[in-house]
mmCIF file with all atom_site columns, C-alpha atoms in Angstrom:
data_model
loop_
_atom_site.group_PDB
_atom_site.id
_atom_site.type_symbol
_atom_site.label_atom_id
_atom_site.label_alt_id
_atom_site.label_comp_id
_atom_site.label_asym_id
_atom_site.label_entity_id
_atom_site.label_seq_id
_atom_site.pdbx_PDB_ins_code
_atom_site.Cartn_x
_atom_site.Cartn_y
_atom_site.Cartn_z
_atom_site.occupancy
_atom_site.B_iso_or_equiv
_atom_site.pdbx_formal_charge
_atom_site.auth_seq_id
_atom_site.auth_comp_id
_atom_site.auth_asym_id
_atom_site.auth_atom_id
_atom_site.pdbx_PDB_model_num
ATOM 1   C CA . MET R 1 1   ? -30.125 59.540 20.436  1.00 71.00 ? 1   MET R CA 1
ATOM 2   C CA . THR R 1 2   ? -32.093 60.369 17.292  1.00 82.00 ? 2   THR R CA 1
ATOM 3   C CA . THR R 1 3   ? -35.631 61.763 17.224  1.00 89.00 ? 3   THR R CA 1
ATOM 4   C CA . VAL R 1 4   ? -37.767 61.113 14.140  1.00 91.00 ? 4   VAL R CA 1
ATOM 5   C CA . LEU R 1 5   ? -40.998 62.623 12.803  1.00 93.00 ? 5   LEU R CA 1
ATOM 6   C CA . ILE R 1 6   ? -42.931 60.712 10.126  1.00 93.00 ? 6   ILE R CA 1
ATOM 7   C CA . CYS R 1 7   ? -45.379 62.474 7.803   1.00 93.00 ? 7   CYS R CA 1
ATOM 8   C CA . ASP R 1 8   ? -47.725 60.499 5.555   1.00 91.00 ? 8   ASP R CA 1
ATOM 9   C CA . ASP R 1 9   ? -51.481 60.667 5.069   1.00 89.00 ? 9   ASP R CA 1
ATOM 10  C CA . ARG R 1 10  ? -51.835 56.861 5.114   1.00 88.00 ? 10  ARG R CA 1
ATOM 11  C CA . ARG R 1 11  ? -52.189 55.399 8.586   1.00 91.00 ? 11  ARG R CA 1
ATOM 12  C CA . SER R 1 12  ? -50.879 51.977 7.510   1.00 89.00 ? 12  SER R CA 1
ATOM 13  C CA . VAL R 1 13  ? -47.703 53.569 6.155   1.00 87.00 ? 13  VAL R CA 1
ATOM 14  C CA . ARG R 1 14  ? -47.149 55.607 9.329   1.00 89.00 ? 14  ARG R CA 1
ATOM 15  C CA . GLU R 1 15  ? -47.639 52.529 11.519  1.00 90.00 ? 15  GLU R CA 1
ATOM 16  C CA . GLY R 1 16  ? -45.464 50.315 9.340   1.00 85.00 ? 16  GLY R CA 1
ATOM 17  C CA . LEU R 1 17  ? -42.610 52.823 9.193   1.00 84.00 ? 17  LEU R CA 1
ATOM 18  C CA . THR R 1 18  ? -42.852 53.388 12.947  1.00 87.00 ? 18  THR R CA 1
ATOM 19  C CA . ARG R 1 19  ? -42.381 49.653 13.535  1.00 86.00 ? 19  ARG R CA 1
ATOM 20  C CA . VAL R 1 20  ? -39.337 49.574 11.262  1.00 82.00 ? 20  VAL R CA 1
ATOM 21  C CA . MET R 1 21  ? -37.794 52.745 12.693  1.00 82.00 ? 21  MET R CA 1
ATOM 22  C CA . SER R 1 22  ? -38.315 51.602 16.286  1.00 82.00 ? 22  SER R CA 1
ATOM 23  C CA . ALA R 1 23  ? -35.924 48.720 15.559  1.00 77.00 ? 23  ALA R CA 1
ATOM 24  C CA . VAL R 1 24  ? -33.177 51.041 14.254  1.00 76.00 ? 24  VAL R CA 1
ATOM 25  C CA . PRO R 1 25  ? -30.368 51.447 16.818  1.00 74.00 ? 25  PRO R CA 1
ATOM 26  C CA . GLY R 1 26  ? -30.080 54.945 18.238  1.00 78.00 ? 26  GLY R CA 1
ATOM 27  C CA . VAL R 1 27  ? -33.633 56.062 17.444  1.00 83.00 ? 27  VAL R CA 1
ATOM 28  C CA . HIS R 1 28  ? -35.000 57.468 20.670  1.00 83.00 ? 28  HIS R CA 1
ATOM 29  C CA . ARG R 1 29  ? -38.435 58.882 19.841  1.00 89.00 ? 29  ARG R CA 1
ATOM 30  C CA . ILE R 1 30  ? -40.767 58.543 16.857  1.00 91.00 ? 30  ILE R CA 1
ATOM 31  C CA . ASP R 1 31  ? -43.793 60.773 16.290  1.00 93.00 ? 31  ASP R CA 1
ATOM 32  C CA . CYS R 1 32  ? -46.232 60.775 13.374  1.00 94.00 ? 32  CYS R CA 1
ATOM 33  C CA . VAL R 1 33  ? -48.406 63.335 11.606  1.00 94.00 ? 33  VAL R CA 1
ATOM 34  C CA . ALA R 1 34  ? -50.744 62.908 8.656   1.00 91.00 ? 34  ALA R CA 1
ATOM 35  C CA . HIS R 1 35  ? -50.530 66.219 6.794   1.00 90.00 ? 35  HIS R CA 1
ATOM 36  C CA . GLY R 1 36  ? -48.221 69.105 5.923   1.00 88.00 ? 36  GLY R CA 1
ATOM 37  C CA . ASP R 1 37  ? -49.976 71.566 8.244   1.00 91.00 ? 37  ASP R CA 1
ATOM 38  C CA . GLU R 1 38  ? -49.504 69.186 11.181  1.00 93.00 ? 38  GLU R CA 1
ATOM 39  C CA . LEU R 1 39  ? -45.885 68.666 10.173  1.00 93.00 ? 39  LEU R CA 1
ATOM 40  C CA . LEU R 1 40  ? -45.135 72.388 10.235  1.00 93.00 ? 40  LEU R CA 1
ATOM 41  C CA . ALA R 1 41  ? -46.919 72.922 13.535  1.00 93.00 ? 41  ALA R CA 1
ATOM 42  C CA . ARG R 1 42  ? -45.268 69.931 15.241  1.00 94.00 ? 42  ARG R CA 1
ATOM 43  C CA . PHE R 1 43  ? -41.767 70.743 13.987  1.00 94.00 ? 43  PHE R CA 1
ATOM 44  C CA . SER R 1 44  ? -42.172 74.399 15.017  1.00 92.00 ? 44  SER R CA 1
ATOM 45  C CA . ARG R 1 45  ? -43.115 73.340 18.543  1.00 93.00 ? 45  ARG R CA 1
ATOM 46  C CA . GLN R 1 46  ? -40.609 70.531 18.889  1.00 92.00 ? 46  GLN R CA 1
ATOM 47  C CA . PRO R 1 47  ? -37.876 70.167 16.247  1.00 92.00 ? 47  PRO R CA 1
ATOM 48  C CA . VAL R 1 48  ? -36.579 66.654 15.589  1.00 92.00 ? 48  VAL R CA 1
ATOM 49  C CA . ASP R 1 49  ? -33.351 65.268 14.152  1.00 90.00 ? 49  ASP R CA 1
ATOM 50  C CA . VAL R 1 50  ? -34.860 63.664 11.050  1.00 90.00 ? 50  VAL R CA 1
ATOM 51  C CA . VAL R 1 51  ? -38.181 64.048 9.223   1.00 92.00 ? 51  VAL R CA 1
ATOM 52  C CA . LEU R 1 52  ? -39.408 61.219 6.969   1.00 91.00 ? 52  LEU R CA 1
ATOM 53  C CA . VAL R 1 53  ? -41.971 62.367 4.394   1.00 92.00 ? 53  VAL R CA 1
ATOM 54  C CA . GLY R 1 54  ? -43.915 59.942 2.205   1.00 88.00 ? 54  GLY R CA 1
ATOM 55  C CA . THR R 1 55  ? -44.428 60.637 -1.487  1.00 86.00 ? 55  THR R CA 1
ATOM 56  C CA . GLN R 1 56  ? -46.929 59.157 -3.918  1.00 81.00 ? 56  GLN R CA 1
ATOM 57  C CA . ARG R 1 57  ? -46.916 59.210 -7.683  1.00 75.00 ? 57  ARG R CA 1
ATOM 58  C CA . ALA R 1 58  ? -48.985 62.106 -9.077  1.00 66.00 ? 58  ALA R CA 1
ATOM 59  C CA . VAL R 1 59  ? -49.948 63.200 -5.537  1.00 72.00 ? 59  VAL R CA 1
ATOM 60  C CA . PRO R 1 60  ? -48.131 66.445 -4.625  1.00 74.00 ? 60  PRO R CA 1
ATOM 61  C CA . THR R 1 61  ? -48.808 66.453 -0.865  1.00 83.00 ? 61  THR R CA 1
ATOM 62  C CA . GLY R 1 62  ? -45.498 64.893 0.246   1.00 86.00 ? 62  GLY R CA 1
ATOM 63  C CA . VAL R 1 63  ? -43.391 67.083 -2.024  1.00 85.00 ? 63  VAL R CA 1
ATOM 64  C CA . GLU R 1 64  ? -45.327 70.177 -0.980  1.00 89.00 ? 64  GLU R CA 1
ATOM 65  C CA . ALA R 1 65  ? -44.954 69.303 2.720   1.00 91.00 ? 65  ALA R CA 1
ATOM 66  C CA . THR R 1 66  ? -41.199 68.961 2.212   1.00 90.00 ? 66  THR R CA 1
ATOM 67  C CA . ARG R 1 67  ? -40.971 72.294 0.394   1.00 90.00 ? 67  ARG R CA 1
ATOM 68  C CA . ARG R 1 68  ? -42.985 74.134 3.056   1.00 92.00 ? 68  ARG R CA 1
ATOM 69  C CA . LEU R 1 69  ? -41.057 72.642 5.964   1.00 92.00 ? 69  LEU R CA 1
ATOM 70  C CA . VAL R 1 70  ? -37.622 73.423 4.505   1.00 90.00 ? 70  VAL R CA 1
ATOM 71  C CA . ALA R 1 71  ? -38.723 76.942 3.547   1.00 91.00 ? 71  ALA R CA 1
ATOM 72  C CA . ALA R 1 72  ? -39.829 77.605 7.136   1.00 92.00 ? 72  ALA R CA 1
ATOM 73  C CA . HIS R 1 73  ? -37.001 75.646 8.795   1.00 92.00 ? 73  HIS R CA 1
ATOM 74  C CA . PRO R 1 74  ? -33.920 75.406 6.532   1.00 88.00 ? 74  PRO R CA 1
ATOM 75  C CA . GLN R 1 75  ? -32.131 73.331 9.171   1.00 88.00 ? 75  GLN R CA 1
ATOM 76  C CA . ALA R 1 76  ? -34.690 70.506 8.890   1.00 89.00 ? 76  ALA R CA 1
ATOM 77  C CA . ASN R 1 77  ? -33.203 67.155 7.851   1.00 89.00 ? 77  ASN R CA 1
ATOM 78  C CA . VAL R 1 78  ? -35.814 65.696 5.502   1.00 90.00 ? 78  VAL R CA 1
ATOM 79  C CA . ILE R 1 79  ? -35.661 62.271 3.871   1.00 88.00 ? 79  ILE R CA 1
ATOM 80  C CA . VAL R 1 80  ? -38.448 61.422 1.429   1.00 88.00 ? 80  VAL R CA 1
ATOM 81  C CA . PHE R 1 81  ? -39.577 57.848 0.874   1.00 85.00 ? 81  PHE R CA 1
ATOM 82  C CA . GLY R 1 82  ? -41.576 56.383 -1.947  1.00 82.00 ? 82  GLY R CA 1
ATOM 83  C CA . ALA R 1 83  ? -41.585 54.096 -4.970  1.00 80.00 ? 83  ALA R CA 1
ATOM 84  C CA . PRO R 1 84  ? -38.126 53.542 -6.487  1.00 70.00 ? 84  PRO R CA 1
ATOM 85  C CA . ASP R 1 85  ? -39.414 54.248 -9.998  1.00 71.00 ? 85  ASP R CA 1
ATOM 86  C CA . ASP R 1 86  ? -41.198 57.481 -9.052  1.00 75.00 ? 86  ASP R CA 1
ATOM 87  C CA . ALA R 1 87  ? -38.421 59.699 -10.407 1.00 73.00 ? 87  ALA R CA 1
ATOM 88  C CA . GLY R 1 88  ? -40.650 62.769 -10.613 1.00 77.00 ? 88  GLY R CA 1
ATOM 89  C CA . SER R 1 89  ? -41.476 62.829 -6.902  1.00 78.00 ? 89  SER R CA 1
ATOM 90  C CA . ILE R 1 90  ? -37.867 62.093 -5.943  1.00 77.00 ? 90  ILE R CA 1
ATOM 91  C CA . ALA R 1 91  ? -36.523 64.935 -8.098  1.00 79.00 ? 91  ALA R CA 1
ATOM 92  C CA . ALA R 1 92  ? -39.185 67.408 -6.947  1.00 81.00 ? 92  ALA R CA 1
ATOM 93  C CA . ALA R 1 93  ? -38.619 66.603 -3.268  1.00 81.00 ? 93  ALA R CA 1
ATOM 94  C CA . ILE R 1 94  ? -34.843 66.953 -3.538  1.00 79.00 ? 94  ILE R CA 1
ATOM 95  C CA . ALA R 1 95  ? -35.265 70.207 -5.447  1.00 80.00 ? 95  ALA R CA 1
ATOM 96  C CA . GLY R 1 96  ? -37.567 71.286 -2.589  1.00 81.00 ? 96  GLY R CA 1
ATOM 97  C CA . GLY R 1 97  ? -34.853 70.730 0.004   1.00 85.00 ? 97  GLY R CA 1
ATOM 98  C CA . ALA R 1 98  ? -34.926 67.041 0.951   1.00 86.00 ? 98  ALA R CA 1
ATOM 99  C CA . ARG R 1 99  ? -31.471 65.707 1.795   1.00 82.00 ? 99  ARG R CA 1
ATOM 100 C CA . GLY R 1 100 ? -32.098 62.227 0.467   1.00 79.00 ? 100 GLY R CA 1
ATOM 101 C CA . TYR R 1 101 ? -34.605 59.535 -0.358  1.00 80.00 ? 101 TYR R CA 1
ATOM 102 C CA . LEU R 1 102 ? -35.433 55.949 0.501   1.00 80.00 ? 102 LEU R CA 1
ATOM 103 C CA . ARG R 1 103 ? -37.404 53.263 -1.262  1.00 78.00 ? 103 ARG R CA 1
ATOM 104 C CA . TRP R 1 104 ? -40.530 51.946 0.447   1.00 76.00 ? 104 TRP R CA 1
ATOM 105 C CA . ASP R 1 105 ? -38.814 48.584 0.863   1.00 73.00 ? 105 ASP R CA 1
ATOM 106 C CA . ALA R 1 106 ? -35.528 49.926 2.270   1.00 74.00 ? 106 ALA R CA 1
ATOM 107 C CA . SER R 1 107 ? -33.797 47.473 4.582   1.00 72.00 ? 107 SER R CA 1
ATOM 108 C CA . ARG R 1 108 ? -32.810 48.295 8.139   1.00 69.00 ? 108 ARG R CA 1
ATOM 109 C CA . PRO R 1 109 ? -29.114 48.752 7.156   1.00 72.00 ? 109 PRO R CA 1
ATOM 110 C CA . GLU R 1 110 ? -30.201 51.187 4.437   1.00 73.00 ? 110 GLU R CA 1
ATOM 111 C CA . LEU R 1 111 ? -32.310 53.114 6.968   1.00 72.00 ? 111 LEU R CA 1
ATOM 112 C CA . VAL R 1 112 ? -29.385 53.277 9.381   1.00 71.00 ? 112 VAL R CA 1
ATOM 113 C CA . ALA R 1 113 ? -27.065 54.481 6.597   1.00 72.00 ? 113 ALA R CA 1
ATOM 114 C CA . ALA R 1 114 ? -29.558 57.129 5.463   1.00 72.00 ? 114 ALA R CA 1
ATOM 115 C CA . LEU R 1 115 ? -30.010 58.450 9.000   1.00 72.00 ? 115 LEU R CA 1
ATOM 116 C CA . ALA R 1 116 ? -26.258 58.545 9.609   1.00 68.00 ? 116 ALA R CA 1
ATOM 117 C CA . HIS R 1 117 ? -25.599 60.304 6.309   1.00 68.00 ? 117 HIS R CA 1
ATOM 118 C CA . THR R 1 118 ? -28.337 62.868 6.907   1.00 67.00 ? 118 THR R CA 1
ATOM 119 C CA . LEU R 1 119 ? -27.243 63.633 10.460  1.00 66.00 ? 119 LEU R CA 1
ATOM 120 C CA . ALA R 1 120 ? -23.604 63.955 9.345   1.00 63.00 ? 120 ALA R CA 1
ATOM 121 C CA . SER R 1 121 ? -24.571 66.820 7.033   1.00 54.00 ? 121 SER R CA 1
ATOM 122 C CA . THR R 1 122 ? -24.417 69.845 9.297   1.00 40.00 ? 122 THR R CA 1
ATOM 123 C CA . ALA R 1 123 ? -25.303 72.348 6.586   1.00 37.00 ? 123 ALA R CA 1
ATOM 124 C CA . VAL R 1 124 ? -28.093 72.286 4.042   1.00 36.00 ? 124 VAL R CA 1
ATOM 125 C CA . PRO R 1 125 ? -26.445 71.072 0.849   1.00 38.00 ? 125 PRO R CA 1
ATOM 126 C CA . THR R 1 126 ? -26.382 73.557 -1.986  1.00 35.00 ? 126 THR R CA 1
ATOM 127 C CA . PRO R 1 127 ? -25.336 72.123 -5.324  1.00 36.00 ? 127 PRO R CA 1
ATOM 128 C CA . ARG R 1 128 ? -22.309 73.843 -6.823  1.00 37.00 ? 128 ARG R CA 1
ATOM 129 C CA . ALA R 1 129 ? -22.427 74.589 -10.519 1.00 36.00 ? 129 ALA R CA 1
ATOM 130 C CA . PRO R 1 130 ? -19.752 72.634 -12.326 1.00 37.00 ? 130 PRO R CA 1
ATOM 131 C CA . THR R 1 131 ? -17.047 74.729 -13.907 1.00 37.00 ? 131 THR R CA 1
ATOM 132 C CA . ASP R 1 132 ? -17.720 73.047 -17.247 1.00 41.00 ? 132 ASP R CA 1
ATOM 133 C CA . SER R 1 133 ? -21.377 73.206 -18.231 1.00 46.00 ? 133 SER R CA 1
ATOM 134 C CA . GLY R 1 134 ? -20.745 70.488 -20.813 1.00 60.00 ? 134 GLY R CA 1
ATOM 135 C CA . VAL R 1 135 ? -19.724 67.839 -18.277 1.00 70.00 ? 135 VAL R CA 1
ATOM 136 C CA . GLN R 1 136 ? -19.347 64.459 -19.958 1.00 83.00 ? 136 GLN R CA 1
ATOM 137 C CA . LEU R 1 137 ? -20.045 61.352 -17.898 1.00 85.00 ? 137 LEU R CA 1
ATOM 138 C CA . THR R 1 138 ? -18.917 57.949 -19.093 1.00 88.00 ? 138 THR R CA 1
ATOM 139 C CA . GLU R 1 139 ? -21.600 55.379 -19.911 1.00 88.00 ? 139 GLU R CA 1
ATOM 140 C CA . ARG R 1 140 ? -20.763 53.522 -16.678 1.00 89.00 ? 140 ARG R CA 1
ATOM 141 C CA . GLU R 1 141 ? -21.061 56.718 -14.617 1.00 88.00 ? 141 GLU R CA 1
ATOM 142 C CA . LEU R 1 142 ? -24.443 57.386 -16.233 1.00 88.00 ? 142 LEU R CA 1
ATOM 143 C CA . GLN R 1 143 ? -25.560 53.863 -15.367 1.00 89.00 ? 143 GLN R CA 1
ATOM 144 C CA . VAL R 1 144 ? -24.542 54.412 -11.741 1.00 90.00 ? 144 VAL R CA 1
ATOM 145 C CA . LEU R 1 145 ? -26.347 57.772 -11.666 1.00 89.00 ? 145 LEU R CA 1
ATOM 146 C CA . ARG R 1 146 ? -29.500 56.190 -13.111 1.00 85.00 ? 146 ARG R CA 1
ATOM 147 C CA . GLY R 1 147 ? -29.360 53.522 -10.417 1.00 86.00 ? 147 GLY R CA 1
ATOM 148 C CA . MET R 1 148 ? -29.072 56.210 -7.746  1.00 85.00 ? 148 MET R CA 1
ATOM 149 C CA . SER R 1 149 ? -32.059 58.047 -9.241  1.00 80.00 ? 149 SER R CA 1
ATOM 150 C CA . GLN R 1 150 ? -34.107 54.857 -8.769  1.00 78.00 ? 150 GLN R CA 1
ATOM 151 C CA . GLY R 1 151 ? -33.202 54.699 -5.080  1.00 78.00 ? 151 GLY R CA 1
ATOM 152 C CA . LYS R 1 152 ? -30.910 51.691 -5.431  1.00 84.00 ? 152 LYS R CA 1
ATOM 153 C CA . SER R 1 153 ? -28.047 51.025 -3.044  1.00 86.00 ? 153 SER R CA 1
ATOM 154 C CA . ASN R 1 154 ? -24.461 50.699 -4.278  1.00 88.00 ? 154 ASN R CA 1
ATOM 155 C CA . GLY R 1 155 ? -24.732 46.947 -3.765  1.00 89.00 ? 155 GLY R CA 1
ATOM 156 C CA . GLN R 1 156 ? -27.872 46.704 -5.898  1.00 90.00 ? 156 GLN R CA 1
ATOM 157 C CA . ILE R 1 157 ? -26.319 48.828 -8.650  1.00 90.00 ? 157 ILE R CA 1
ATOM 158 C CA . GLY R 1 158 ? -23.226 46.636 -8.573  1.00 89.00 ? 158 GLY R CA 1
ATOM 159 C CA . ARG R 1 159 ? -25.230 43.429 -8.894  1.00 90.00 ? 159 ARG R CA 1
ATOM 160 C CA . GLU R 1 160 ? -27.157 44.788 -11.882 1.00 89.00 ? 160 GLU R CA 1
ATOM 161 C CA . LEU R 1 161 ? -23.984 46.002 -13.622 1.00 87.00 ? 161 LEU R CA 1
ATOM 162 C CA . TYR R 1 162 ? -21.859 43.002 -12.559 1.00 90.00 ? 162 TYR R CA 1
ATOM 163 C CA . LEU R 1 163 ? -19.501 45.279 -10.626 1.00 85.00 ? 163 LEU R CA 1
ATOM 164 C CA . SER R 1 164 ? -18.165 45.124 -7.092  1.00 89.00 ? 164 SER R CA 1
ATOM 165 C CA . GLU R 1 165 ? -19.608 47.583 -4.600  1.00 88.00 ? 165 GLU R CA 1
ATOM 166 C CA . ASP R 1 166 ? -16.173 49.244 -4.315  1.00 89.00 ? 166 ASP R CA 1
ATOM 167 C CA . THR R 1 167 ? -16.098 49.784 -8.086  1.00 89.00 ? 167 THR R CA 1
ATOM 168 C CA . VAL R 1 168 ? -19.555 51.381 -7.949  1.00 90.00 ? 168 VAL R CA 1
ATOM 169 C CA . LYS R 1 169 ? -18.306 53.688 -5.171  1.00 91.00 ? 169 LYS R CA 1
ATOM 170 C CA . THR R 1 170 ? -15.319 54.657 -7.341  1.00 90.00 ? 170 THR R CA 1
ATOM 171 C CA . HIS R 1 171 ? -17.613 55.545 -10.259 1.00 89.00 ? 171 HIS R CA 1
ATOM 172 C CA . ALA R 1 172 ? -19.860 57.474 -7.844  1.00 90.00 ? 172 ALA R CA 1
ATOM 173 C CA . ARG R 1 173 ? -16.927 59.530 -6.511  1.00 90.00 ? 173 ARG R CA 1
ATOM 174 C CA . ARG R 1 174 ? -15.853 60.360 -10.063 1.00 90.00 ? 174 ARG R CA 1
ATOM 175 C CA . LEU R 1 175 ? -19.296 61.493 -11.147 1.00 89.00 ? 175 LEU R CA 1
ATOM 176 C CA . PHE R 1 176 ? -19.690 63.547 -7.940  1.00 88.00 ? 176 PHE R CA 1
ATOM 177 C CA . ARG R 1 177 ? -16.427 65.306 -8.795  1.00 88.00 ? 177 ARG R CA 1
ATOM 178 C CA . LYS R 1 178 ? -17.445 65.900 -12.420 1.00 87.00 ? 178 LYS R CA 1
ATOM 179 C CA . LEU R 1 179 ? -20.855 67.274 -11.435 1.00 85.00 ? 179 LEU R CA 1
ATOM 180 C CA . GLY R 1 180 ? -19.469 69.384 -8.590  1.00 84.00 ? 180 GLY R CA 1
ATOM 181 C CA . VAL R 1 181 ? -21.695 67.755 -5.955  1.00 83.00 ? 181 VAL R CA 1
ATOM 182 C CA . ARG R 1 182 ? -21.072 66.157 -2.569  1.00 82.00 ? 182 ARG R CA 1
ATOM 183 C CA . ASP R 1 183 ? -23.512 63.280 -2.302  1.00 81.00 ? 183 ASP R CA 1
ATOM 184 C CA . ARG R 1 184 ? -26.119 61.083 -3.972  1.00 82.00 ? 184 ARG R CA 1
ATOM 185 C CA . ALA R 1 185 ? -29.031 63.446 -3.365  1.00 77.00 ? 185 ALA R CA 1
ATOM 186 C CA . GLN R 1 186 ? -27.233 66.348 -5.032  1.00 77.00 ? 186 GLN R CA 1
ATOM 187 C CA . ALA R 1 187 ? -26.069 64.125 -7.897  1.00 82.00 ? 187 ALA R CA 1
ATOM 188 C CA . VAL R 1 188 ? -29.605 62.885 -8.573  1.00 79.00 ? 188 VAL R CA 1
ATOM 189 C CA . ALA R 1 189 ? -31.084 66.397 -8.388  1.00 76.00 ? 189 ALA R CA 1
ATOM 190 C CA . HIS R 1 190 ? -28.371 67.655 -10.749 1.00 77.00 ? 190 HIS R CA 1
ATOM 191 C CA . GLY R 1 191 ? -28.992 64.721 -13.083 1.00 79.00 ? 191 GLY R CA 1
ATOM 192 C CA . PHE R 1 192 ? -32.702 65.503 -13.319 1.00 74.00 ? 192 PHE R CA 1
ATOM 193 C CA . ARG R 1 193 ? -32.050 69.210 -13.895 1.00 71.00 ? 193 ARG R CA 1
ATOM 194 C CA . ARG R 1 194 ? -29.547 68.484 -16.676 1.00 74.00 ? 194 ARG R CA 1
ATOM 195 C CA . GLY R 1 195 ? -31.642 65.741 -18.248 1.00 72.00 ? 195 GLY R CA 1
ATOM 196 C CA . LEU R 1 196 ? -28.986 63.101 -17.530 1.00 76.00 ? 196 LEU R CA 1
ATOM 197 C CA . VAL R 1 197 ? -31.662 60.906 -15.946 1.00 72.00 ? 197 VAL R CA 1
ATOM 198 C CA . SER R 1 198 ? -35.412 60.895 -16.430 1.00 60.00 ? 198 SER R CA 1
#
């Protein structure tokens, strides 16, 4: 059974996400806090399986809360959620230790997949430097990476590029291998650092 802690300074967001998460199979307990200080104190007293941290464009509180929590508790499984086109917050949160991200409008299947993926990662991911610093991605791989950076699912990327979901997964595996990363979060963080996406 999964325990979840939600951190966002907007009450409506906390209540809305609690309603959605309470319908996700396997979620046992959901708690909420409004600020980073509360998040640190609550997690220190009672660690949870997954922490969901809200981000807002040009507002550093969510990113800073993520950074502080992971610095104090490297084992924390943090997923940030926010606007799909807020690339800056997504990149900063992942660089600060978040394991992944979700769009505000993520569906229940996407939430379930994100929780399963996060809980399956037993160690904090550390991006490996590719052996070739001049890694060349194909145009299609770059398109897939850009879609990931916008928080889109493989299905959404496929529909936009007129590709099957399996083909998108194949391109994703290839770009993971080229970049020397293990998952979407690492690929997106690497892409922002290298200027492959913006």
